[in-house]
């Protein structure tokens, strides 16, 4: 592909969809600010049922997506995939998935100033607004992105299922923990899930499942790094 074709590809499959998601996230945030959702009752119910055990468990659950951990884990995964697979595709995909959700989250929180739930907070409140949940979107982007990569490099169906169960469970644990600890409303968590999932899908389509002219699109494998069917040379 020529340089112009590369630019066009990423503009249409990566930049444009992410800009649309940013616009949708901002619009949803504005609607939520103007609507009376009644979500505070849910947060109040959870706060009223707190116990020492669940305080400890949700502290761990929330930490699964603390920024320092996500940054460190992403860096480690990038290095490991590059060394093991001998290419950059999976590493770049994971970086794009994680950092695209972060950019959308940070931009939205600047524009949408939603207060945290009116219950005692078990964590220090960060300077960003409550909508959307950055912890949740980061958890979906990292753990589900990691599951997507790992599941395509194992042949056993049972192991693929285990990988995806763990990959989906981590964001759900983070989401519940953030609700329980009084840091987010349910809509913050729900949109965080959606934001992370969209970033994974967009990055996968643009990078992992990139189409090549004259070739059937599929995920690149170690023996076929360009994602072209065996026996067919990638077009130059």
CSV table of N, CA and C in Angstrom, one decimal, residues 42-174:
chain,number,residue,atom,x,y,z
A,42,UNK,N,-29.4,3.7,44.1
A,42,UNK,CA,-28.6,2.5,44.0
A,42,UNK,C,-27.3,2.6,44.8
A,43,UNK,N,-26.7,3.7,44.6
A,43,UNK,CA,-25.4,4.0,45.4
A,43,UNK,C,-25.7,4.0,46.9
A,44,UNK,N,-26.8,4.6,47.3
A,44,UNK,CA,-27.2,4.6,48.7
A,44,UNK,C,-27.4,3.2,49.2
A,45,UNK,N,-28.1,2.4,48.4
A,45,UNK,CA,-28.3,1.0,48.9
A,45,UNK,C,-27.0,0.2,49.1
A,46,UNK,N,-26.1,0.4,48.1
A,46,UNK,CA,-24.8,-0.3,48.2
A,46,UNK,C,-24.0,0.2,49.4
A,47,UNK,N,-24.0,1.5,49.6
A,47,UNK,CA,-23.3,2.0,50.7
A,47,UNK,C,-23.9,1.6,52.1
A,48,UNK,N,-25.2,1.4,52.1
A,48,UNK,CA,-25.8,0.9,53.4
A,48,UNK,C,-25.5,-0.5,53.7
A,49,UNK,N,-25.1,-1.3,52.7
A,49,UNK,CA,-24.8,-2.7,52.9
A,49,UNK,C,-23.3,-3.0,53.0
A,50,UNK,N,-22.5,-2.0,53.2
A,50,UNK,CA,-21.0,-2.2,53.3
A,50,UNK,C,-20.6,-3.0,54.5
A,51,UNK,N,-19.6,-3.9,54.3
A,51,UNK,CA,-19.0,-4.7,55.3
A,51,UNK,C,-17.5,-4.6,55.2
A,52,UNK,N,-16.8,-5.0,56.3
A,52,UNK,CA,-15.4,-4.9,56.2
A,52,UNK,C,-14.8,-5.9,55.2
A,53,UNK,N,-15.4,-7.0,55.0
A,53,UNK,CA,-14.9,-8.0,54.0
A,53,UNK,C,-15.1,-7.4,52.6
A,54,UNK,N,-16.3,-6.9,52.3
A,54,UNK,CA,-16.5,-6.4,50.9
A,54,UNK,C,-15.7,-5.1,50.7
A,55,UNK,N,-15.5,-4.3,51.7
A,55,UNK,CA,-14.6,-3.1,51.6
A,55,UNK,C,-13.2,-3.6,51.1
A,56,UNK,N,-12.7,-4.7,51.7
A,56,UNK,CA,-11.4,-5.2,51.3
A,56,UNK,C,-11.4,-5.8,49.9
A,57,UNK,N,-12.4,-6.6,49.6
A,57,UNK,CA,-12.5,-7.2,48.3
A,57,UNK,C,-12.6,-6.2,47.2
A,58,UNK,N,-13.4,-5.2,47.4
A,58,UNK,CA,-13.6,-4.2,46.3
A,58,UNK,C,-12.4,-3.2,46.2
A,59,UNK,N,-11.7,-3.1,47.3
A,59,UNK,CA,-10.4,-2.3,47.2
A,59,UNK,C,-9.5,-3.0,46.2
A,60,UNK,N,-9.4,-4.3,46.3
A,60,UNK,CA,-8.6,-5.1,45.4
A,60,UNK,C,-9.2,-5.0,44.0
A,61,UNK,N,-10.5,-5.2,43.9
A,61,UNK,CA,-11.2,-5.1,42.6
A,61,UNK,C,-11.0,-3.8,41.9
A,62,UNK,N,-11.1,-2.7,42.6
A,62,UNK,CA,-10.9,-1.4,42.0
A,62,UNK,C,-9.4,-1.2,41.5
A,63,UNK,N,-8.5,-1.8,42.3
A,63,UNK,CA,-7.1,-1.6,42.0
A,63,UNK,C,-6.7,-2.4,40.7
A,64,UNK,N,-7.5,-3.3,40.2
A,64,UNK,CA,-7.2,-4.0,39.0
A,64,UNK,C,-7.1,-3.1,37.8
A,65,UNK,N,-7.7,-1.9,37.9
A,65,UNK,CA,-7.6,-0.9,36.8
A,65,UNK,C,-7.1,0.4,37.3
A,66,UNK,N,-6.3,0.5,38.4
A,66,UNK,CA,-5.7,1.7,38.7
A,66,UNK,C,-4.7,2.1,37.6
A,67,UNK,N,-4.6,3.4,37.4
A,67,UNK,CA,-3.8,3.9,36.2
A,67,UNK,C,-2.3,3.4,36.3
A,68,UNK,N,-1.6,3.4,37.4
A,68,UNK,CA,-0.2,2.9,37.4
A,68,UNK,C,-0.2,1.4,37.0
A,69,UNK,N,-1.1,0.6,37.4
A,69,UNK,CA,-1.1,-0.8,37.1
A,69,UNK,C,-1.4,-1.0,35.6
A,70,UNK,N,-2.4,-0.3,35.1
A,70,UNK,CA,-2.7,-0.5,33.7
A,70,UNK,C,-1.6,0.0,32.8
A,71,UNK,N,-0.9,1.1,33.1
A,71,UNK,CA,0.2,1.5,32.3
A,71,UNK,C,1.3,0.5,32.4
A,72,UNK,N,1.6,0.0,33.6
A,72,UNK,CA,2.7,-1.0,33.7
A,72,UNK,C,2.4,-2.3,33.0
A,73,UNK,N,1.2,-2.8,33.2
A,73,UNK,CA,0.8,-4.0,32.6
A,73,UNK,C,0.8,-3.9,31.0
A,74,UNK,N,0.3,-2.8,30.5
A,74,UNK,CA,0.3,-2.6,29.1
A,74,UNK,C,1.8,-2.6,28.6
A,75,UNK,N,2.7,-1.9,29.3
A,75,UNK,CA,4.1,-1.9,28.8
A,75,UNK,C,4.7,-3.2,28.8
A,76,UNK,N,4.4,-4.0,29.9
A,76,UNK,CA,4.9,-5.4,29.9
A,76,UNK,C,4.4,-6.2,28.8
A,77,UNK,N,3.1,-6.1,28.6
A,77,UNK,CA,2.4,-6.9,27.5
A,77,UNK,C,3.0,-6.6,26.1
A,78,UNK,N,3.2,-5.3,25.9
A,78,UNK,CA,3.8,-4.8,24.6
A,78,UNK,C,5.2,-5.4,24.4
A,79,UNK,N,6.0,-5.4,25.4
A,79,UNK,CA,7.3,-6.0,25.3
A,79,UNK,C,7.3,-7.5,25.0
A,80,UNK,N,6.5,-8.2,25.8
A,80,UNK,CA,6.4,-9.6,25.7
A,80,UNK,C,5.9,-10.0,24.3
A,81,UNK,N,4.8,-9.4,23.8
A,81,UNK,CA,4.3,-9.7,22.5
A,81,UNK,C,5.3,-9.5,21.4
A,82,UNK,N,6.0,-8.4,21.5
A,82,UNK,CA,7.0,-8.1,20.5
A,82,UNK,C,8.1,-9.1,20.5
A,83,UNK,N,8.6,-9.5,21.7
A,83,UNK,CA,9.7,-10.5,21.7
A,83,UNK,C,9.2,-11.9,21.3
A,84,UNK,N,8.0,-12.3,21.7
A,84,UNK,CA,7.5,-13.6,21.4
A,84,UNK,C,7.1,-13.8,20.0
A,85,UNK,N,6.3,-12.8,19.5
A,85,UNK,CA,5.7,-12.9,18.2
A,85,UNK,C,6.6,-12.3,17.1
A,86,UNK,N,7.6,-11.6,17.4
A,86,UNK,CA,8.6,-11.1,16.5
A,86,UNK,C,8.0,-10.1,15.5
A,87,UNK,N,6.9,-9.3,16.0
A,87,UNK,CA,6.3,-8.3,15.2
A,87,UNK,C,5.6,-7.3,16.2
A,88,UNK,N,5.2,-6.2,15.6
A,88,UNK,CA,4.6,-5.1,16.4
A,88,UNK,C,3.1,-5.1,16.4
A,89,UNK,N,2.4,-5.9,15.5
A,89,UNK,CA,1.0,-5.7,15.3
A,89,UNK,C,0.2,-5.8,16.6
A,90,UNK,N,0.3,-6.9,17.4
A,90,UNK,CA,-0.4,-7.1,18.6
A,90,UNK,C,-0.1,-6.0,19.6
A,91,UNK,N,1.2,-5.7,19.7
A,91,UNK,CA,1.6,-4.6,20.7
A,91,UNK,C,0.9,-3.3,20.4
A,92,UNK,N,1.0,-2.9,19.1
A,92,UNK,CA,0.4,-1.6,18.7
A,92,UNK,C,-1.1,-1.6,18.9
A,93,UNK,N,-1.8,-2.8,18.6
A,93,UNK,CA,-3.2,-2.9,18.8
A,93,UNK,C,-3.6,-2.6,20.3
A,94,UNK,N,-2.8,-3.3,21.2
A,94,UNK,CA,-3.1,-3.1,22.6
A,94,UNK,C,-2.9,-1.7,23.1
A,95,UNK,N,-1.8,-1.0,22.6
A,95,UNK,CA,-1.6,0.4,23.0
A,95,UNK,C,-2.7,1.3,22.5
A,96,UNK,N,-3.1,1.1,21.3
A,96,UNK,CA,-4.2,1.9,20.7
A,96,UNK,C,-5.5,1.7,21.4
A,97,UNK,N,-5.8,0.5,21.7
A,97,UNK,CA,-7.1,0.2,22.5
A,97,UNK,C,-7.1,0.9,23.8
A,98,UNK,N,-6.0,0.7,24.6
A,98,UNK,CA,-5.9,1.3,25.9
A,98,UNK,C,-5.9,2.8,25.9
A,99,UNK,N,-5.0,3.4,25.1
A,99,UNK,CA,-4.8,4.8,25.1
A,99,UNK,C,-5.9,5.6,24.4
A,100,UNK,N,-6.6,5.0,23.4
A,100,UNK,CA,-7.7,5.7,22.8
A,100,UNK,C,-8.9,5.9,23.8
A,101,UNK,N,-9.2,4.8,24.6
A,101,UNK,CA,-10.2,5.0,25.6
A,101,UNK,C,-9.8,6.1,26.6
A,102,UNK,N,-8.5,6.1,26.9
A,102,UNK,CA,-8.0,7.1,27.9
A,102,UNK,C,-8.2,8.5,27.4
A,103,UNK,N,-7.9,8.7,26.1
A,103,UNK,CA,-8.0,10.1,25.5
A,103,UNK,C,-9.5,10.5,25.5
A,104,UNK,N,-10.4,9.6,25.1
A,104,UNK,CA,-11.8,9.9,25.1
A,104,UNK,C,-12.3,10.2,26.5
A,105,UNK,N,-11.9,9.4,27.4
A,105,UNK,CA,-12.3,9.6,28.8
A,105,UNK,C,-11.9,10.9,29.4
A,106,UNK,N,-10.6,11.2,29.2
A,106,UNK,CA,-10.1,12.5,29.7
A,106,UNK,C,-10.7,13.7,29.1
A,107,UNK,N,-10.9,13.6,27.7
A,107,UNK,CA,-11.5,14.7,27.0
A,107,UNK,C,-12.9,15.0,27.5
A,108,UNK,N,-13.7,13.9,27.7
A,108,UNK,CA,-15.1,14.0,28.2
A,108,UNK,C,-15.2,14.5,29.6
A,109,UNK,N,-14.3,14.1,30.5
A,109,UNK,CA,-14.3,14.6,31.8
A,109,UNK,C,-14.0,16.1,32.0
A,110,UNK,N,-13.3,16.6,31.0
A,110,UNK,CA,-13.0,18.0,31.0
A,110,UNK,C,-14.3,18.8,30.6
A,111,UNK,N,-15.1,18.2,29.7
A,111,UNK,CA,-16.3,18.9,29.2
A,111,UNK,C,-17.5,18.6,30.0
A,112,UNK,N,-17.6,17.4,30.7
A,112,UNK,CA,-18.7,17.0,31.4
A,112,UNK,C,-18.3,16.9,32.9
A,113,UNK,N,-18.9,17.8,33.7
A,113,UNK,CA,-18.5,17.9,35.1
A,113,UNK,C,-19.6,17.3,36.0
A,114,UNK,N,-19.6,16.0,36.0
A,114,UNK,CA,-20.6,15.3,36.8
A,114,UNK,C,-20.1,15.0,38.2
A,115,UNK,N,-20.9,15.4,39.2
A,115,UNK,CA,-20.4,15.1,40.6
A,115,UNK,C,-20.4,13.6,40.9
A,116,UNK,N,-19.6,13.2,41.9
A,116,UNK,CA,-19.6,11.8,42.3
A,116,UNK,C,-20.9,11.5,43.1
A,117,UNK,N,-21.2,10.3,43.3
A,117,UNK,CA,-22.4,9.9,44.0
A,117,UNK,C,-22.4,10.5,45.4
A,118,UNK,N,-23.6,10.9,45.9
A,118,UNK,CA,-23.7,11.5,47.3
A,118,UNK,C,-23.7,10.5,48.4
A,119,UNK,N,-22.6,9.7,48.4
A,119,UNK,CA,-22.4,8.7,49.5
A,119,UNK,C,-21.0,8.8,50.0
A,120,UNK,N,-20.6,8.3,51.1
A,120,UNK,CA,-19.2,8.3,51.6
A,120,UNK,C,-18.4,7.5,50.5
A,121,UNK,N,-17.3,8.1,50.1
A,121,UNK,CA,-16.4,7.6,49.2
A,121,UNK,C,-15.3,6.8,49.9
A,122,UNK,N,-15.0,5.5,49.4
A,122,UNK,CA,-14.0,4.7,50.0
A,122,UNK,C,-12.6,4.9,49.4
A,123,UNK,N,-12.6,5.7,48.3
A,123,UNK,CA,-11.3,6.0,47.6
A,123,UNK,C,-11.2,7.5,47.5
A,124,UNK,N,-10.0,8.0,47.4
A,124,UNK,CA,-9.8,9.4,47.1
A,124,UNK,C,-10.4,9.8,45.8
A,125,UNK,N,-11.2,10.8,45.7
A,125,UNK,CA,-11.9,11.2,44.5
A,125,UNK,C,-10.9,11.9,43.6
A,126,UNK,N,-10.6,11.3,42.4
A,126,UNK,CA,-9.7,12.0,41.4
A,126,UNK,C,-10.3,13.3,40.9
A,127,UNK,N,-9.5,14.1,40.3
A,127,UNK,CA,-10.0,15.4,39.8
A,127,UNK,C,-10.9,15.3,38.7
A,128,UNK,N,-11.0,14.2,38.0
A,128,UNK,CA,-11.9,14.0,36.8
A,128,UNK,C,-13.3,13.8,37.3
A,129,UNK,N,-14.2,14.1,36.4
A,129,UNK,CA,-15.6,14.0,36.8
A,129,UNK,C,-16.1,12.5,36.9
A,130,UNK,N,-17.3,12.3,37.3
A,130,UNK,CA,-17.8,10.9,37.5
A,130,UNK,C,-18.1,10.2,36.2
A,131,UNK,N,-18.4,11.0,35.2
A,131,UNK,CA,-18.8,10.3,33.9
A,131,UNK,C,-17.7,10.6,32.8
A,132,UNK,N,-17.4,9.5,32.1
A,132,UNK,CA,-17.7,8.1,32.4
A,132,UNK,C,-16.6,7.5,33.3
A,133,UNK,N,-16.7,6.2,33.7
A,133,UNK,CA,-15.8,5.6,34.5
A,133,UNK,C,-14.5,5.2,33.8
A,134,UNK,N,-13.4,5.9,34.1
A,134,UNK,CA,-12.2,5.6,33.4
A,134,UNK,C,-11.6,4.3,33.9
A,135,UNK,N,-11.8,3.9,35.1
A,135,UNK,CA,-11.4,2.6,35.6
A,135,UNK,C,-12.0,1.5,34.8
A,136,UNK,N,-13.3,1.6,34.5
A,136,UNK,CA,-14.0,0.6,33.8
A,136,UNK,C,-13.6,0.5,32.3
A,137,UNK,N,-13.5,1.7,31.7
A,137,UNK,CA,-13.2,1.7,30.3
A,137,UNK,C,-11.7,1.2,30.1
A,138,UNK,N,-10.8,1.5,31.0
A,138,UNK,CA,-9.5,1.0,30.9
A,138,UNK,C,-9.4,-0.5,31.1
A,139,UNK,N,-10.2,-1.0,32.1
A,139,UNK,CA,-10.2,-2.4,32.3
A,139,UNK,C,-10.7,-3.2,31.1
A,140,UNK,N,-11.8,-2.7,30.5
A,140,UNK,CA,-12.3,-3.4,29.3
A,140,UNK,C,-11.2,-3.4,28.2
A,141,UNK,N,-10.7,-2.2,27.9
A,141,UNK,CA,-9.7,-2.1,26.8
A,141,UNK,C,-8.5,-3.0,27.1
A,142,UNK,N,-8.0,-3.0,28.3
A,142,UNK,CA,-6.8,-3.8,28.5
A,142,UNK,C,-7.1,-5.3,28.6
A,143,UNK,N,-8.0,-5.7,29.5
A,143,UNK,CA,-8.2,-7.1,29.8
A,143,UNK,C,-8.9,-7.8,28.6
A,144,UNK,N,-9.9,-7.1,28.0
A,144,UNK,CA,-10.5,-7.7,26.8
A,144,UNK,C,-9.6,-7.7,25.6
A,145,UNK,N,-8.8,-6.6,25.4
A,145,UNK,CA,-7.8,-6.6,24.4
A,145,UNK,C,-6.8,-7.7,24.5
A,146,UNK,N,-6.3,-7.9,25.7
A,146,UNK,CA,-5.4,-9.0,26.0
A,146,UNK,C,-6.0,-10.3,25.7
A,147,UNK,N,-7.3,-10.5,26.1
A,147,UNK,CA,-8.0,-11.8,25.8
A,147,UNK,C,-8.1,-12.0,24.4
A,148,UNK,N,-8.3,-11.0,23.6
A,148,UNK,CA,-8.5,-11.1,22.1
A,148,UNK,C,-7.2,-11.6,21.5
A,149,UNK,N,-6.1,-11.0,22.0
A,149,UNK,CA,-4.8,-11.4,21.4
A,149,UNK,C,-4.4,-12.9,21.8
A,150,UNK,N,-4.6,-13.2,23.1
A,150,UNK,CA,-4.2,-14.5,23.6
A,150,UNK,C,-5.1,-15.6,23.0
A,151,UNK,N,-6.4,-15.3,22.9
A,151,UNK,CA,-7.3,-16.4,22.4
A,151,UNK,C,-7.1,-16.7,20.9
A,152,UNK,N,-6.4,-15.8,20.2
A,152,UNK,CA,-6.2,-16.1,18.8
A,152,UNK,C,-4.9,-16.9,18.6
A,153,UNK,N,-4.1,-17.1,19.7
A,153,UNK,CA,-2.9,-17.8,19.6
A,153,UNK,C,-2.9,-19.1,20.4
A,154,UNK,N,-4.1,-19.5,20.8
A,154,UNK,CA,-4.2,-20.9,21.4
A,154,UNK,C,-5.2,-21.7,20.5
A,155,UNK,N,-5.1,-23.0,20.4
A,155,UNK,CA,-5.9,-23.8,19.6
A,155,UNK,C,-7.0,-24.5,20.4
A,156,UNK,N,-6.8,-24.6,21.7
A,156,UNK,CA,-7.8,-25.4,22.5
A,156,UNK,C,-9.0,-24.5,22.8
A,157,UNK,N,-10.2,-25.0,22.5
A,157,UNK,CA,-11.4,-24.2,22.7
A,157,UNK,C,-11.6,-23.9,24.2
A,158,UNK,N,-11.3,-24.9,25.0
A,158,UNK,CA,-11.6,-24.7,26.5
A,158,UNK,C,-10.7,-23.6,27.0
A,159,UNK,N,-9.4,-23.6,26.5
A,159,UNK,CA,-8.5,-22.5,27.0
A,159,UNK,C,-8.9,-21.1,26.5
A,160,UNK,N,-9.5,-21.1,25.3
A,160,UNK,CA,-10.0,-19.8,24.8
A,160,UNK,C,-11.1,-19.3,25.6
A,161,UNK,N,-12.0,-20.2,26.0
A,161,UNK,CA,-13.1,-19.9,26.9
A,161,UNK,C,-12.6,-19.3,28.2
A,162,UNK,N,-11.6,-20.0,28.8
A,162,UNK,CA,-11.1,-19.6,30.1
A,162,UNK,C,-10.5,-18.2,30.0
A,163,UNK,N,-9.8,-17.9,28.9
A,163,UNK,CA,-9.1,-16.6,28.6
A,163,UNK,C,-10.2,-15.5,28.6
A,164,UNK,N,-11.3,-15.8,27.8
A,164,UNK,CA,-12.3,-14.8,27.7
A,164,UNK,C,-13.2,-14.6,29.0
A,165,UNK,N,-13.4,-15.7,29.7
A,165,UNK,CA,-14.1,-15.6,31.0
A,165,UNK,C,-13.3,-14.6,31.9
A,166,UNK,N,-12.0,-14.8,32.0
A,166,UNK,CA,-11.1,-14.0,32.8
A,166,UNK,C,-11.1,-12.5,32.3
A,167,UNK,N,-11.0,-12.4,31.0
A,167,UNK,CA,-10.9,-11.1,30.3
A,167,UNK,C,-12.2,-10.3,30.5
A,168,UNK,N,-13.3,-10.9,30.6
A,168,UNK,CA,-14.6,-10.2,30.8
A,168,UNK,C,-14.9,-10.0,32.3
A,169,UNK,N,-14.4,-11.0,33.1
A,169,UNK,CA,-14.7,-10.9,34.6
A,169,UNK,C,-14.0,-9.7,35.2
A,170,UNK,N,-12.8,-9.4,34.7
A,170,UNK,CA,-12.0,-8.3,35.3
A,170,UNK,C,-12.7,-7.0,35.2
A,171,UNK,N,-13.2,-6.6,34.1
A,171,UNK,CA,-14.0,-5.3,34.0
A,171,UNK,C,-15.2,-5.3,34.8
A,172,UNK,N,-15.9,-6.5,34.9
A,172,UNK,CA,-17.1,-6.6,35.7
A,172,UNK,C,-16.8,-6.4,37.2
A,173,UNK,N,-15.7,-7.0,37.6
A,173,UNK,CA,-15.3,-6.8,39.0
A,173,UNK,C,-14.9,-5.3,39.3
A,174,UNK,N,-14.2,-4.7,38.4
A,174,UNK,CA,-13.9,-3.3,38.5
A,174,UNK,C,-15.1,-2.5,38.6
